[in-house]
Coordinates of C-alpha atoms in Angstrom, one line a residue:
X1 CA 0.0 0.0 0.0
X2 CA 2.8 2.6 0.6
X3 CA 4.3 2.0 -2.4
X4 CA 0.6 3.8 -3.7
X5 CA 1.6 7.0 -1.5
X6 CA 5.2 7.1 -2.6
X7 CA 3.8 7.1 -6.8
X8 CA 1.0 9.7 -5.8
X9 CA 3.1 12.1 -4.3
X10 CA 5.8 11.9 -6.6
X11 CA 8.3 10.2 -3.8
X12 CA 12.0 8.3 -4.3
X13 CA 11.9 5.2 -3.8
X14 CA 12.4 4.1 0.1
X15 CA 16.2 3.3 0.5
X16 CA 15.2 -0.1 2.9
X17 CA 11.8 -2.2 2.8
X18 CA 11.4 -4.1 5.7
X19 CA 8.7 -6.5 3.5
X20 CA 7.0 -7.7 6.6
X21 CA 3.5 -8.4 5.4
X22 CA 0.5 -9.3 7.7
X23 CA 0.5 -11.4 10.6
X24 CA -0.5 -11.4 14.1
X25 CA 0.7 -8.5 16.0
X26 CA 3.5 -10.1 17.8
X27 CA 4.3 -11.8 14.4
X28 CA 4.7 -8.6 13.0
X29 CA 6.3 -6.8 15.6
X30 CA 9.2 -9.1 15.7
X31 CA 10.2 -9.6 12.4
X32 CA 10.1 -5.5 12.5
X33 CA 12.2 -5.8 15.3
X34 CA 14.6 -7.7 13.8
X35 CA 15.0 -6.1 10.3
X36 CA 15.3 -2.8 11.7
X37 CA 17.9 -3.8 13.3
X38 CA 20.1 -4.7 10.7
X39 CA 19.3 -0.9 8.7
X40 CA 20.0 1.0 12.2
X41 CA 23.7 -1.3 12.5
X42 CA 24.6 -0.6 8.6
X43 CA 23.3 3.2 9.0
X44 CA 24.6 3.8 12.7
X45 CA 22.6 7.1 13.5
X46 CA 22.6 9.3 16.3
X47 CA 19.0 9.2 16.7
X48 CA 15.8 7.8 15.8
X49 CA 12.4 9.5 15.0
X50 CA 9.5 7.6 14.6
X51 CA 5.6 8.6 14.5
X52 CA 2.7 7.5 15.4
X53 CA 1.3 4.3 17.3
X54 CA 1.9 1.9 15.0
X55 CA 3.8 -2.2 15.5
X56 CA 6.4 0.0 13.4
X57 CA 7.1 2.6 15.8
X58 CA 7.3 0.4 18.8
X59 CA 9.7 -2.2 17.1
X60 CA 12.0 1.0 16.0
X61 CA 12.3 3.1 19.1
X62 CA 12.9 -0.5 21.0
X63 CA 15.7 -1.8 18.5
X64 CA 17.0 2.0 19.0
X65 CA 17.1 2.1 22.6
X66 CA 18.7 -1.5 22.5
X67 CA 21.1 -0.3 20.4
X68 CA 21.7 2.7 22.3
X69 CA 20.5 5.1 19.8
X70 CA 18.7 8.5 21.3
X71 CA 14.7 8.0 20.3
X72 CA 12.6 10.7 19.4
X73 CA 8.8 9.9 19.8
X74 CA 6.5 12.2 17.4
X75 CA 2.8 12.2 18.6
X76 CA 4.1 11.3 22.0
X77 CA 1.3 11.8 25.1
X78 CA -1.7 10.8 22.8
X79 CA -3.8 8.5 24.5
X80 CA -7.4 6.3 24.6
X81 CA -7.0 5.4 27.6
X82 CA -8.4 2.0 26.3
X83 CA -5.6 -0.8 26.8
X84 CA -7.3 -3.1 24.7
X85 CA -6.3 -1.3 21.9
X86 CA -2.7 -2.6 20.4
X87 CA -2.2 1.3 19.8
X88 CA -2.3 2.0 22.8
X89 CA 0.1 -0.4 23.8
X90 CA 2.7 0.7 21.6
X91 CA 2.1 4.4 22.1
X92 CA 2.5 3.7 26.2
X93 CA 5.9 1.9 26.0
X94 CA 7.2 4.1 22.9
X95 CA 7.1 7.3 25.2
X96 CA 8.2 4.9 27.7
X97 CA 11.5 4.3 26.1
X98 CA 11.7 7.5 24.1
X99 CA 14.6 10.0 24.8
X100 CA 13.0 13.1 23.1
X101 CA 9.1 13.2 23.5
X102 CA 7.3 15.4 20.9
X103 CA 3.7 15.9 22.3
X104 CA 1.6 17.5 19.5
X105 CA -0.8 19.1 22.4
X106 CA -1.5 20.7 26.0
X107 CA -3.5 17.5 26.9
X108 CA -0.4 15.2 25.6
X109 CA 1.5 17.5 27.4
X110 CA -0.6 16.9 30.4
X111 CA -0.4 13.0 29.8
X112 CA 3.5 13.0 29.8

């Protein structure tokens, strides 16, 4: 589906593809887990954005902070307060682990 967004809007081409796929949610989380990985080894950087609340985000800040690369959490604070959510989860331990937290406003402010 990305690859849709990245036509559209006239994008390069992403440098790495993970190619996960579907799965179930801890499927999915660790074979993200353990690509990412190998692209934050090769690229070594001094920090790590991600965005969002997605099995993405959680996977990359934790293979960051494992690595002990600095995390930046965009969107961090937002909450649903609804645990049964998988989002939820992974926004909770993303600011968790995060370095940098990046709440987008006062009431995510007020969370952190």
């Amino acid at each position: 589906m990305d690859k849709v967004f990245f036509e559209q809007l006239g994008l390069p081409e992403a440098k790495y593809s993970l190619d996960v796929g579907s799965g179930s949610r801890v499927e999915e989380t660790g074979k993200i887990l353990m690509r990412i990985e190998k692209v934050l080894l090769k690229e070594n950087p001094d920090i790590v954005l991600v965005e969002g609340d997605t099995n993405t985000v959680l996977a990359g800040a934790l293979a960051a902070s494992k690595l002990h690369i600095r995390v930046g959490h965009i969107e961090a604070g937002l909450r649903s307060y609804d645990e049964r959510m998988p989002e939820e989860i992974n926004r909770i331990l993303t600011d968790y682990i995060s370095d940098y937290l990046f709440d987008p406003t006062e009431k995510a402010k007020e969370t952190l």
